[in-house]
mmCIF file of C-alpha atoms in Angstrom:
data_model
loop_
_atom_site.group_PDB
_atom_site.id
_atom_site.type_symbol
_atom_site.label_atom_id
_atom_site.label_comp_id
_atom_site.label_asym_id
_atom_site.label_seq_id
_atom_site.Cartn_x
_atom_site.Cartn_y
_atom_site.Cartn_z
ATOM 1 C CA MET U 1 -27.317 -44.876 16.791
ATOM 2 C CA ASN U 2 -28.454 -41.817 18.766
ATOM 3 C CA ALA U 3 -28.256 -38.493 17.124
ATOM 4 C CA LEU U 4 -25.402 -36.306 17.998
ATOM 5 C CA ARG U 5 -26.459 -33.425 20.486
ATOM 6 C CA ALA U 6 -25.489 -29.975 19.052
ATOM 7 C CA GLY U 7 -25.463 -26.627 20.665
ATOM 8 C CA LEU U 8 -25.441 -23.275 18.696
ATOM 9 C CA ILE U 9 -23.881 -20.087 20.048
ATOM 10 C CA GLY U 10 -25.214 -17.071 18.215
ATOM 11 C CA LEU U 11 -28.459 -16.567 16.698
ATOM 12 C CA GLY U 12 -27.940 -13.713 14.644
ATOM 13 C CA ARG U 13 -27.911 -13.159 10.729
ATOM 14 C CA MET U 14 -25.658 -16.311 10.451
ATOM 15 C CA GLY U 15 -26.505 -18.238 13.337
ATOM 16 C CA ARG U 16 -30.130 -18.314 11.941
ATOM 17 C CA HIS U 17 -28.936 -20.191 9.019
ATOM 18 C CA HIS U 18 -26.801 -22.632 11.135
ATOM 19 C CA ALA U 19 -30.012 -23.343 13.186
ATOM 20 C CA ARG U 20 -32.054 -24.055 10.136
ATOM 21 C CA VAL U 21 -29.566 -26.533 8.886
ATOM 22 C CA LEU U 22 -29.095 -28.179 12.291
ATOM 23 C CA ARG U 23 -32.837 -28.699 12.937
ATOM 24 C CA THR U 24 -33.129 -30.899 9.638
ATOM 25 C CA LEU U 25 -29.385 -32.384 9.495
ATOM 26 C CA ASP U 26 -29.543 -36.269 9.539
ATOM 27 C CA GLY U 27 -27.886 -37.793 12.595
ATOM 28 C CA THR U 28 -27.896 -34.498 14.620
ATOM 29 C CA GLU U 29 -30.274 -32.857 16.880
ATOM 30 C CA LEU U 30 -30.231 -29.267 17.767
ATOM 31 C CA VAL U 31 -30.955 -29.337 21.738
ATOM 32 C CA GLY U 32 -29.899 -25.749 22.748
ATOM 33 C CA ALA U 33 -28.861 -22.356 21.872
ATOM 34 C CA LEU U 34 -26.998 -19.447 23.564
ATOM 35 C CA ASP U 35 -27.621 -15.618 22.754
ATOM 36 C CA PRO U 36 -27.722 -12.995 25.227
ATOM 37 C CA HIS U 37 -30.114 -11.032 22.966
ATOM 38 C CA GLY U 38 -32.362 -14.021 22.658
ATOM 39 C CA ASP U 39 -33.859 -15.512 19.501
ATOM 40 C CA ARG U 40 -34.801 -12.355 17.450
ATOM 41 C CA TYR U 41 -35.201 -14.191 14.301
ATOM 42 C CA ARG U 42 -37.256 -17.281 15.883
ATOM 43 C CA ALA U 43 -34.561 -19.593 14.464
ATOM 44 C CA ALA U 44 -34.498 -21.704 17.491
ATOM 45 C CA ASP U 45 -38.389 -21.904 18.068
ATOM 46 C CA GLY U 46 -39.185 -24.567 20.382
ATOM 47 C CA ILE U 47 -35.466 -25.187 21.503
ATOM 48 C CA PRO U 48 -34.088 -23.803 24.885
ATOM 49 C CA VAL U 49 -32.124 -20.580 24.512
ATOM 50 C CA VAL U 50 -29.958 -19.476 27.301
ATOM 51 C CA THR U 51 -27.712 -16.621 27.978
ATOM 52 C CA ASP U 52 -24.473 -18.045 29.173
ATOM 53 C CA LEU U 53 -22.065 -20.846 28.153
ATOM 54 C CA ASP U 54 -22.507 -22.710 31.394
ATOM 55 C CA ALA U 55 -26.266 -22.975 31.044
ATOM 56 C CA LEU U 56 -25.661 -24.372 27.488
ATOM 57 C CA LEU U 57 -23.140 -26.780 28.491
ATOM 58 C CA ARG U 58 -25.547 -28.205 31.312
ATOM 59 C CA ILE U 59 -27.953 -29.132 28.559
ATOM 60 C CA GLY U 60 -25.412 -31.813 27.566
ATOM 61 C CA LEU U 61 -23.564 -31.489 24.180
ATOM 62 C CA ASP U 62 -21.671 -33.792 21.632
ATOM 63 C CA TYR U 63 -20.523 -30.604 19.771
ATOM 64 C CA ALA U 64 -21.053 -27.107 19.358
ATOM 65 C CA VAL U 65 -21.378 -24.469 16.554
ATOM 66 C CA LEU U 66 -19.809 -21.182 17.162
ATOM 67 C CA ALA U 67 -21.493 -18.214 15.103
ATOM 68 C CA CYS U 68 -21.127 -15.359 17.571
ATOM 69 C CA PRO U 69 -19.156 -11.938 16.679
ATOM 70 C CA THR U 70 -15.372 -12.761 15.999
ATOM 71 C CA LEU U 71 -13.948 -11.244 19.108
ATOM 72 C CA LEU U 72 -15.880 -13.734 21.309
ATOM 73 C CA HIS U 73 -14.301 -16.651 19.735
ATOM 74 C CA GLU U 74 -11.369 -16.817 21.788
ATOM 75 C CA PRO U 75 -13.033 -16.736 25.247
ATOM 76 C CA LEU U 76 -15.984 -18.903 24.224
ATOM 77 C CA GLY U 77 -13.794 -21.199 22.033
ATOM 78 C CA THR U 78 -11.348 -21.884 24.849
ATOM 79 C CA THR U 79 -14.025 -22.772 27.366
ATOM 80 C CA LEU U 80 -15.553 -25.251 24.793
ATOM 81 C CA ALA U 81 -11.965 -26.787 24.326
ATOM 82 C CA ALA U 82 -11.570 -27.072 27.965
ATOM 83 C CA ALA U 83 -14.971 -28.684 28.484
ATOM 84 C CA GLY U 84 -13.914 -31.251 25.742
ATOM 85 C CA ILE U 85 -16.625 -30.064 23.384
ATOM 86 C CA PRO U 86 -15.819 -30.335 19.553
ATOM 87 C CA THR U 87 -16.544 -27.115 17.818
ATOM 88 C CA LEU U 88 -17.391 -25.816 14.311
ATOM 89 C CA ILE U 89 -15.913 -22.163 14.449
ATOM 90 C CA GLU U 90 -17.505 -19.583 11.955
ATOM 91 C CA LYS U 91 -14.662 -17.930 10.097
ATOM 92 C CA PRO U 92 -12.502 -16.155 10.793
ATOM 93 C CA LEU U 93 -10.821 -18.307 13.383
ATOM 94 C CA ALA U 94 -10.135 -15.105 15.523
ATOM 95 C CA GLY U 95 -9.775 -11.337 14.854
ATOM 96 C CA ASP U 96 -5.940 -11.323 15.260
ATOM 97 C CA PRO U 97 -2.969 -13.632 15.139
ATOM 98 C CA ASP U 98 -2.340 -13.882 18.925
ATOM 99 C CA SER U 99 -5.964 -14.790 19.602
ATOM 100 C CA ALA U 100 -6.089 -17.412 16.815
ATOM 101 C CA ARG U 101 -3.007 -19.073 17.927
ATOM 102 C CA ARG U 102 -4.338 -19.368 21.530
ATOM 103 C CA LEU U 103 -7.491 -20.753 20.406
ATOM 104 C CA ALA U 104 -5.872 -23.162 18.001
ATOM 105 C CA GLN U 105 -3.433 -24.244 20.741
ATOM 106 C CA ALA U 106 -6.469 -24.765 23.165
ATOM 107 C CA PHE U 107 -8.087 -27.311 21.124
ATOM 108 C CA HIS U 108 -4.870 -28.925 20.157
ATOM 109 C CA THR U 109 -3.636 -29.376 23.708
ATOM 110 C CA SER U 110 -7.003 -30.578 24.608
ATOM 111 C CA ALA U 111 -7.080 -33.282 21.893
ATOM 112 C CA VAL U 112 -10.508 -31.921 20.992
ATOM 113 C CA PRO U 113 -11.766 -31.907 17.358
ATOM 114 C CA ALA U 114 -12.330 -28.444 15.734
ATOM 115 C CA ALA U 115 -12.841 -26.928 12.401
ATOM 116 C CA VAL U 116 -13.328 -23.270 10.855
ATOM 117 C CA GLY U 117 -16.459 -22.773 8.699
ATOM 118 C CA TYR U 118 -14.773 -21.527 5.415
ATOM 119 C CA ILE U 119 -18.157 -22.216 3.439
ATOM 120 C CA GLU U 120 -16.647 -21.635 -0.067
ATOM 121 C CA ARG U 121 -14.789 -25.001 0.378
ATOM 122 C CA PHE U 122 -18.333 -26.494 -0.072
ATOM 123 C CA ASN U 123 -19.361 -24.418 -2.968
ATOM 124 C CA PRO U 124 -20.088 -26.828 -5.836
ATOM 125 C CA ALA U 125 -18.215 -24.626 -8.545
ATOM 126 C CA LEU U 126 -14.932 -24.500 -6.223
ATOM 127 C CA ILE U 127 -14.978 -28.046 -5.536
ATOM 128 C CA ALA U 128 -15.184 -28.905 -9.290
ATOM 129 C CA LEU U 129 -12.308 -26.177 -9.993
ATOM 130 C CA ARG U 130 -10.139 -27.827 -7.251
ATOM 131 C CA GLN U 131 -10.586 -31.313 -8.734
ATOM 132 C CA ARG U 132 -9.765 -30.015 -12.126
ATOM 133 C CA LEU U 133 -6.560 -28.210 -11.144
ATOM 134 C CA GLU U 134 -5.523 -31.456 -9.267
ATOM 135 C CA ALA U 135 -6.094 -33.404 -12.370
ATOM 136 C CA GLY U 136 -3.794 -30.927 -14.585
ATOM 137 C CA GLN U 137 -6.415 -29.360 -16.737
ATOM 138 C CA LEU U 138 -4.673 -25.990 -16.778
ATOM 139 C CA GLY U 139 -1.178 -27.277 -16.529
ATOM 140 C CA ASP U 140 1.016 -24.940 -14.207
ATOM 141 C CA VAL U 141 -0.915 -22.272 -12.704
ATOM 142 C CA PHE U 142 0.029 -18.773 -13.164
ATOM 143 C CA SER U 143 -2.258 -16.790 -11.076
ATOM 144 C CA VAL U 144 -5.396 -16.708 -8.981
ATOM 145 C CA ALA U 145 -7.667 -13.625 -9.142
ATOM 146 C CA THR U 146 -10.668 -13.045 -6.870
ATOM 147 C CA ARG U 147 -13.564 -10.470 -6.643
ATOM 148 C CA ARG U 148 -15.965 -10.338 -3.620
ATOM 149 C CA THR U 149 -17.728 -7.210 -3.621
ATOM 150 C CA GLY U 150 -21.178 -5.836 -2.387
ATOM 151 C CA PRO U 151 -23.020 -3.467 -0.038
ATOM 152 C CA TYR U 152 -22.004 -3.061 3.537
ATOM 153 C CA PRO U 153 -23.867 -6.068 5.586
ATOM 154 C CA VAL U 154 -25.049 -4.254 8.664
ATOM 155 C CA ARG U 155 -24.555 -7.443 10.934
ATOM 156 C CA ILE U 156 -20.573 -6.847 10.802
ATOM 157 C CA THR U 157 -19.375 -4.404 13.498
ATOM 158 C CA ASP U 158 -16.336 -5.692 15.079
ATOM 159 C CA VAL U 159 -13.914 -6.357 12.160
ATOM 160 C CA GLY U 160 -13.367 -4.905 8.706
ATOM 161 C CA VAL U 161 -13.598 -6.190 5.179
ATOM 162 C CA ILE U 162 -10.175 -7.967 5.415
ATOM 163 C CA HIS U 163 -11.103 -10.290 8.243
ATOM 164 C CA ASP U 164 -15.038 -10.871 7.465
ATOM 165 C CA LEU U 165 -14.656 -11.190 3.512
ATOM 166 C CA ALA U 166 -11.068 -11.094 2.371
ATOM 167 C CA THR U 167 -10.458 -14.269 4.683
ATOM 168 C CA HIS U 168 -12.870 -16.305 2.198
ATOM 169 C CA ASP U 169 -10.665 -15.660 -0.621
ATOM 170 C CA LEU U 170 -7.491 -16.038 1.071
ATOM 171 C CA ASP U 171 -8.529 -19.483 2.472
ATOM 172 C CA LEU U 172 -10.011 -20.771 -0.745
ATOM 173 C CA THR U 173 -6.797 -19.643 -2.885
ATOM 174 C CA ALA U 174 -4.645 -21.643 -0.518
ATOM 175 C CA TRP U 175 -7.121 -24.455 -0.589
ATOM 176 C CA ILE U 176 -7.661 -24.841 -4.377
ATOM 177 C CA THR U 177 -3.770 -24.547 -5.059
ATOM 178 C CA ASN U 178 -2.906 -26.742 -1.899
ATOM 179 C CA THR U 179 -0.198 -24.099 -1.173
ATOM 180 C CA ARG U 180 0.135 -21.398 1.301
ATOM 181 C CA TYR U 181 0.921 -17.504 1.104
ATOM 182 C CA THR U 182 4.543 -16.205 1.673
ATOM 183 C CA SER U 183 4.060 -12.397 1.038
ATOM 184 C CA ILE U 184 1.071 -9.762 0.296
ATOM 185 C CA ALA U 185 1.041 -6.166 -0.732
ATOM 186 C CA ALA U 186 -2.240 -4.305 -0.216
ATOM 187 C CA ARG U 187 -4.029 -1.039 -0.090
ATOM 188 C CA THR U 188 -7.157 -0.218 1.685
ATOM 189 C CA ALA U 189 -9.760 2.327 2.058
ATOM 190 C CA HIS U 190 -12.356 3.891 4.384
ATOM 191 C CA ARG U 191 -15.419 5.120 2.676
ATOM 192 C CA SER U 192 -18.660 4.289 4.685
ATOM 193 C CA GLY U 193 -17.639 6.151 7.907
ATOM 194 C CA ARG U 194 -16.707 3.127 9.949
ATOM 195 C CA PRO U 195 -13.652 2.624 11.959
ATOM 196 C CA HIS U 196 -12.634 -0.498 9.945
ATOM 197 C CA GLU U 197 -11.457 -0.632 6.252
ATOM 198 C CA ASP U 198 -14.271 -1.399 3.661
ATOM 199 C CA LEU U 199 -12.237 -1.755 0.625
ATOM 200 C CA LEU U 200 -9.033 -3.838 -0.227
ATOM 201 C CA ALA U 201 -7.077 -4.434 -3.085
ATOM 202 C CA ALA U 202 -4.299 -7.016 -2.370
ATOM 203 C CA LEU U 203 -1.512 -8.669 -4.431
ATOM 204 C CA GLY U 204 0.069 -11.855 -3.101
ATOM 205 C CA GLN U 205 2.424 -14.740 -3.787
ATOM 206 C CA LEU U 206 2.177 -18.288 -2.939
ATOM 207 C CA THR U 207 4.874 -20.640 -2.035
ATOM 208 C CA ASP U 208 5.062 -22.148 -5.542
ATOM 209 C CA GLY U 209 5.525 -18.781 -6.962
ATOM 210 C CA THR U 210 1.760 -18.345 -8.099
ATOM 211 C CA ILE U 211 0.517 -14.636 -8.171
ATOM 212 C CA THR U 212 -2.765 -13.663 -6.476
ATOM 213 C CA HIS U 213 -4.825 -10.908 -6.781
ATOM 214 C CA HIS U 214 -7.818 -9.879 -4.565
ATOM 215 C CA GLN U 215 -10.430 -7.029 -5.087
ATOM 216 C CA VAL U 216 -12.804 -6.888 -1.808
ATOM 217 C CA ASN U 217 -15.156 -4.227 -0.822
ATOM 218 C CA TRP U 218 -18.503 -3.102 0.903
ATOM 219 C CA VAL U 219 -19.010 -0.124 -1.210
ATOM 220 C CA SER U 220 -20.396 -1.614 -4.452
ATOM 221 C CA PRO U 221 -24.066 -1.991 -5.340
ATOM 222 C CA LEU U 222 -22.983 -5.224 -7.361
ATOM 223 C CA LYS U 223 -22.666 -8.471 -5.650
ATOM 224 C CA GLU U 224 -19.755 -10.574 -7.165
ATOM 225 C CA ARG U 225 -18.185 -13.570 -5.904
ATOM 226 C CA THR U 226 -15.768 -14.825 -8.666
ATOM 227 C CA THR U 227 -12.543 -16.774 -8.834
ATOM 228 C CA VAL U 228 -10.365 -16.684 -11.827
ATOM 229 C CA VAL U 229 -7.443 -19.343 -12.260
ATOM 230 C CA THR U 230 -4.989 -18.812 -15.021
ATOM 231 C CA GLY U 231 -2.463 -21.682 -16.426
ATOM 232 C CA ASP U 232 -0.826 -22.996 -19.138
ATOM 233 C CA HIS U 233 -4.031 -24.205 -20.932
ATOM 234 C CA GLY U 234 -6.467 -21.556 -20.218
ATOM 235 C CA ILE U 235 -8.399 -20.353 -17.468
ATOM 236 C CA LEU U 236 -11.269 -21.743 -15.191
ATOM 237 C CA VAL U 237 -13.795 -19.177 -13.884
ATOM 238 C CA ALA U 238 -15.918 -19.919 -10.909
ATOM 239 C CA ASP U 239 -18.807 -17.934 -9.935
ATOM 240 C CA THR U 240 -19.854 -18.962 -6.465
ATOM 241 C CA LEU U 241 -23.098 -16.913 -6.304
ATOM 242 C CA THR U 242 -24.376 -19.164 -9.130
ATOM 243 C CA ALA U 243 -22.086 -22.269 -8.501
ATOM 244 C CA ASP U 244 -21.145 -22.183 -12.062
ATOM 245 C CA LEU U 245 -17.743 -23.192 -13.503
ATOM 246 C CA THR U 246 -16.671 -22.163 -17.091
ATOM 247 C CA TYR U 247 -13.444 -23.200 -18.997
ATOM 248 C CA TRP U 248 -11.834 -20.964 -21.440
ATOM 249 C CA ALA U 249 -9.261 -22.821 -23.347
ATOM 250 C CA ASN U 250 -6.298 -21.548 -25.259
ATOM 251 C CA GLY U 251 -6.628 -21.664 -28.857
ATOM 252 C CA SER U 252 -5.278 -24.418 -31.084
ATOM 253 C CA THR U 253 -6.363 -23.170 -34.466
ATOM 254 C CA ARG U 254 -3.768 -21.678 -36.370
ATOM 255 C CA THR U 255 -4.711 -18.079 -37.437
ATOM 256 C CA GLN U 256 -4.550 -16.939 -41.098
ATOM 257 C CA TRP U 257 -4.766 -13.112 -40.201
ATOM 258 C CA GLU U 258 -1.310 -11.933 -40.645
ATOM 259 C CA ALA U 259 -1.578 -8.987 -38.264
ATOM 260 C CA LEU U 260 -2.449 -11.571 -35.404
ATOM 261 C CA ALA U 261 -0.120 -14.091 -36.809
ATOM 262 C CA ALA U 262 2.842 -12.441 -35.403
ATOM 263 C CA PHE U 263 1.526 -12.082 -31.842
ATOM 264 C CA ARG U 264 3.317 -14.686 -29.768
ATOM 265 C CA GLY U 265 0.569 -14.983 -26.811
ATOM 266 C CA VAL U 266 -2.319 -17.194 -26.388
ATOM 267 C CA THR U 267 -5.424 -17.048 -28.562
ATOM 268 C CA GLU U 268 -9.140 -17.651 -27.919
ATOM 269 C CA GLY U 269 -10.266 -21.324 -27.900
ATOM 270 C CA ASP U 270 -13.248 -23.236 -27.048
ATOM 271 C CA VAL U 271 -15.477 -22.114 -23.972
ATOM 272 C CA ILE U 272 -17.232 -24.693 -21.819
ATOM 273 C CA ARG U 273 -19.583 -24.147 -18.972
ATOM 274 C CA TYR U 274 -19.753 -27.385 -16.760
ATOM 275 C CA ALA U 275 -22.855 -29.018 -15.642
ATOM 276 C CA ILE U 276 -22.153 -29.967 -11.897
ATOM 277 C CA PRO U 277 -24.369 -30.949 -8.865
ATOM 278 C CA LYS U 278 -25.363 -28.107 -6.832
ATOM 279 C CA GLN U 279 -25.878 -28.734 -2.955
ATOM 280 C CA GLU U 280 -26.281 -25.990 -0.611
ATOM 281 C CA PRO U 281 -22.623 -25.214 0.636
ATOM 282 C CA LEU U 282 -23.705 -24.734 4.328
ATOM 283 C CA VAL U 283 -25.354 -28.223 4.381
ATOM 284 C CA ALA U 284 -22.289 -29.702 3.016
ATOM 285 C CA GLU U 285 -20.121 -28.066 5.736
ATOM 286 C CA HIS U 286 -22.251 -29.409 8.668
ATOM 287 C CA GLU U 287 -22.396 -32.874 7.160
ATOM 288 C CA ALA U 288 -18.445 -32.705 6.851
ATOM 289 C CA PHE U 289 -18.312 -31.656 10.297
ATOM 290 C CA ARG U 290 -20.769 -34.327 11.483
ATOM 291 C CA ASP U 291 -19.030 -37.065 9.482
ATOM 292 C CA MET U 292 -15.662 -36.036 11.021
ATOM 293 C CA LEU U 293 -17.184 -36.525 14.527
ATOM 294 C CA LEU U 294 -18.232 -39.946 13.344
ATOM 295 C CA GLY U 295 -14.803 -40.832 12.272
ATOM 296 C CA HIS U 296 -15.057 -40.318 8.513
ATOM 297 C CA SER U 297 -12.869 -38.122 6.418
ATOM 298 C CA HIS U 298 -11.954 -34.628 7.476
ATOM 299 C CA ARG U 299 -13.204 -32.146 4.663
ATOM 300 C CA ASN U 300 -13.622 -28.932 6.773
ATOM 301 C CA ALA U 301 -11.014 -26.277 7.179
ATOM 302 C CA THR U 302 -8.658 -27.191 9.908
ATOM 303 C CA LEU U 303 -7.417 -24.873 12.688
ATOM 304 C CA HIS U 304 -4.213 -24.620 10.957
ATOM 305 C CA ASP U 305 -5.912 -23.605 7.806
ATOM 306 C CA GLY U 306 -7.933 -20.967 9.806
ATOM 307 C CA LEU U 307 -4.792 -19.794 11.496
ATOM 308 C CA HIS U 308 -3.022 -19.233 8.115
ATOM 309 C CA ALA U 309 -6.043 -17.352 6.842
ATOM 310 C CA VAL U 310 -5.608 -14.995 9.850
ATOM 311 C CA LEU U 311 -2.017 -14.633 9.424
ATOM 312 C CA ALA U 312 -2.471 -13.708 5.735
ATOM 313 C CA ALA U 313 -5.206 -11.313 6.587
ATOM 314 C CA HIS U 314 -3.128 -9.587 9.357
ATOM 315 C CA ALA U 315 -0.153 -9.229 6.690
ATOM 316 C CA SER U 316 -2.500 -7.620 4.233
ATOM 317 C CA LEU U 317 -3.731 -5.065 6.954
ATOM 318 C CA GLN U 318 -0.007 -4.453 8.087
ATOM 319 C CA ALA U 319 0.719 -3.972 4.265
ATOM 320 C CA SER U 320 -1.696 -1.535 3.883
ATOM 321 C CA ARG U 321 -0.540 0.455 6.703
ATOM 322 C CA ASN U 322 3.064 0.550 5.902
ATOM 323 C CA GLY U 323 2.842 0.530 2.062
ATOM 324 C CA ALA U 324 5.390 -2.262 1.712
ATOM 325 C CA THR U 325 5.107 -5.880 0.892
ATOM 326 C CA THR U 326 4.540 -7.735 4.007
ATOM 327 C CA ALA U 327 5.869 -11.385 4.645
ATOM 328 C CA VAL U 328 3.156 -14.028 5.840
ATOM 329 C CA VAL U 329 5.087 -15.420 9.031
ATOM 330 C CA PRO U 330 4.172 -19.105 9.352
ATOM 331 C CA THR U 331 3.014 -20.225 12.649
ATOM 332 C CA LEU U 332 5.439 -22.213 15.022
ATOM 333 C CA ILE U 333 2.649 -24.081 16.699
ATOM 334 C CA ASP U 334 2.595 -27.742 15.729
ATOM 335 C CA LEU U 335 -1.069 -28.209 15.296
ATOM 336 C CA GLY U 336 -0.861 -31.528 13.228
ATOM 337 C CA ALA U 337 -4.107 -32.291 11.897
ATOM 338 C CA ALA U 338 -6.070 -30.193 14.488
#
């Protein structure tokens, strides 16, 4: 079988990592890249680098990876959809709900496969966590809490911390629980002198009643990436920086200490850190998109998933501005499995 011919749009700080993976991905050949600023990281060394989309399409593509600034996703993505080019779109799908709807509709109307690059879906710790939730290890789930903090990344200039970082947590929470957001309350802060928010504290609710809590910021010297799920039988803690998963079970040993015996809550039980295979998430993400194009199972975030994350992010931003809990209004577009 001939290798799939891939084109990469964007050779910046994230695009260079896509280029690295595409150059070594089995069954795929990176045949061209597009970046009006050229190949400043030499990520596409030896591969044609063009400055406009028409020139990239003339090279001949089987699919494209869109890793340019978020505000360019809609114009470039709709052109790719019209040209019949399957596309893996870096998250978020777009910078606002209307753009996200139009982009999703363009691929749906053209019947062109596409997906959104939510890399956390391929983090080994979260994959194992989701499998254990599906197996009922925690029983009924009460809450999902995430922390995603660190210094400001200079590569981000067109959106704030909600659309760039918090959408990871909004998507992974909906994914691991297999549900959607219904409402969100939020507060934001601007501490770094930029026009966009750089700190978010959000409290949400899912369709099954699960409560969510998200702490996201660009103002911390400590980089954190944790997801804590609490349920009937204990908690599962995923650290996606180290790809570790730990289970803290509710205690089953009867206490003999009278002062504690009267407490009617849970007690500390066994703690288990699981040994899990650890594949690089970006490689797994690209393998999944390649496999989808070859007719195998669809494991990437769909455009419907990407649209929901944008809607939840927009609701968070609105809630931070009006001070009220804001509904996450579901889309009316029938995207099917797009």
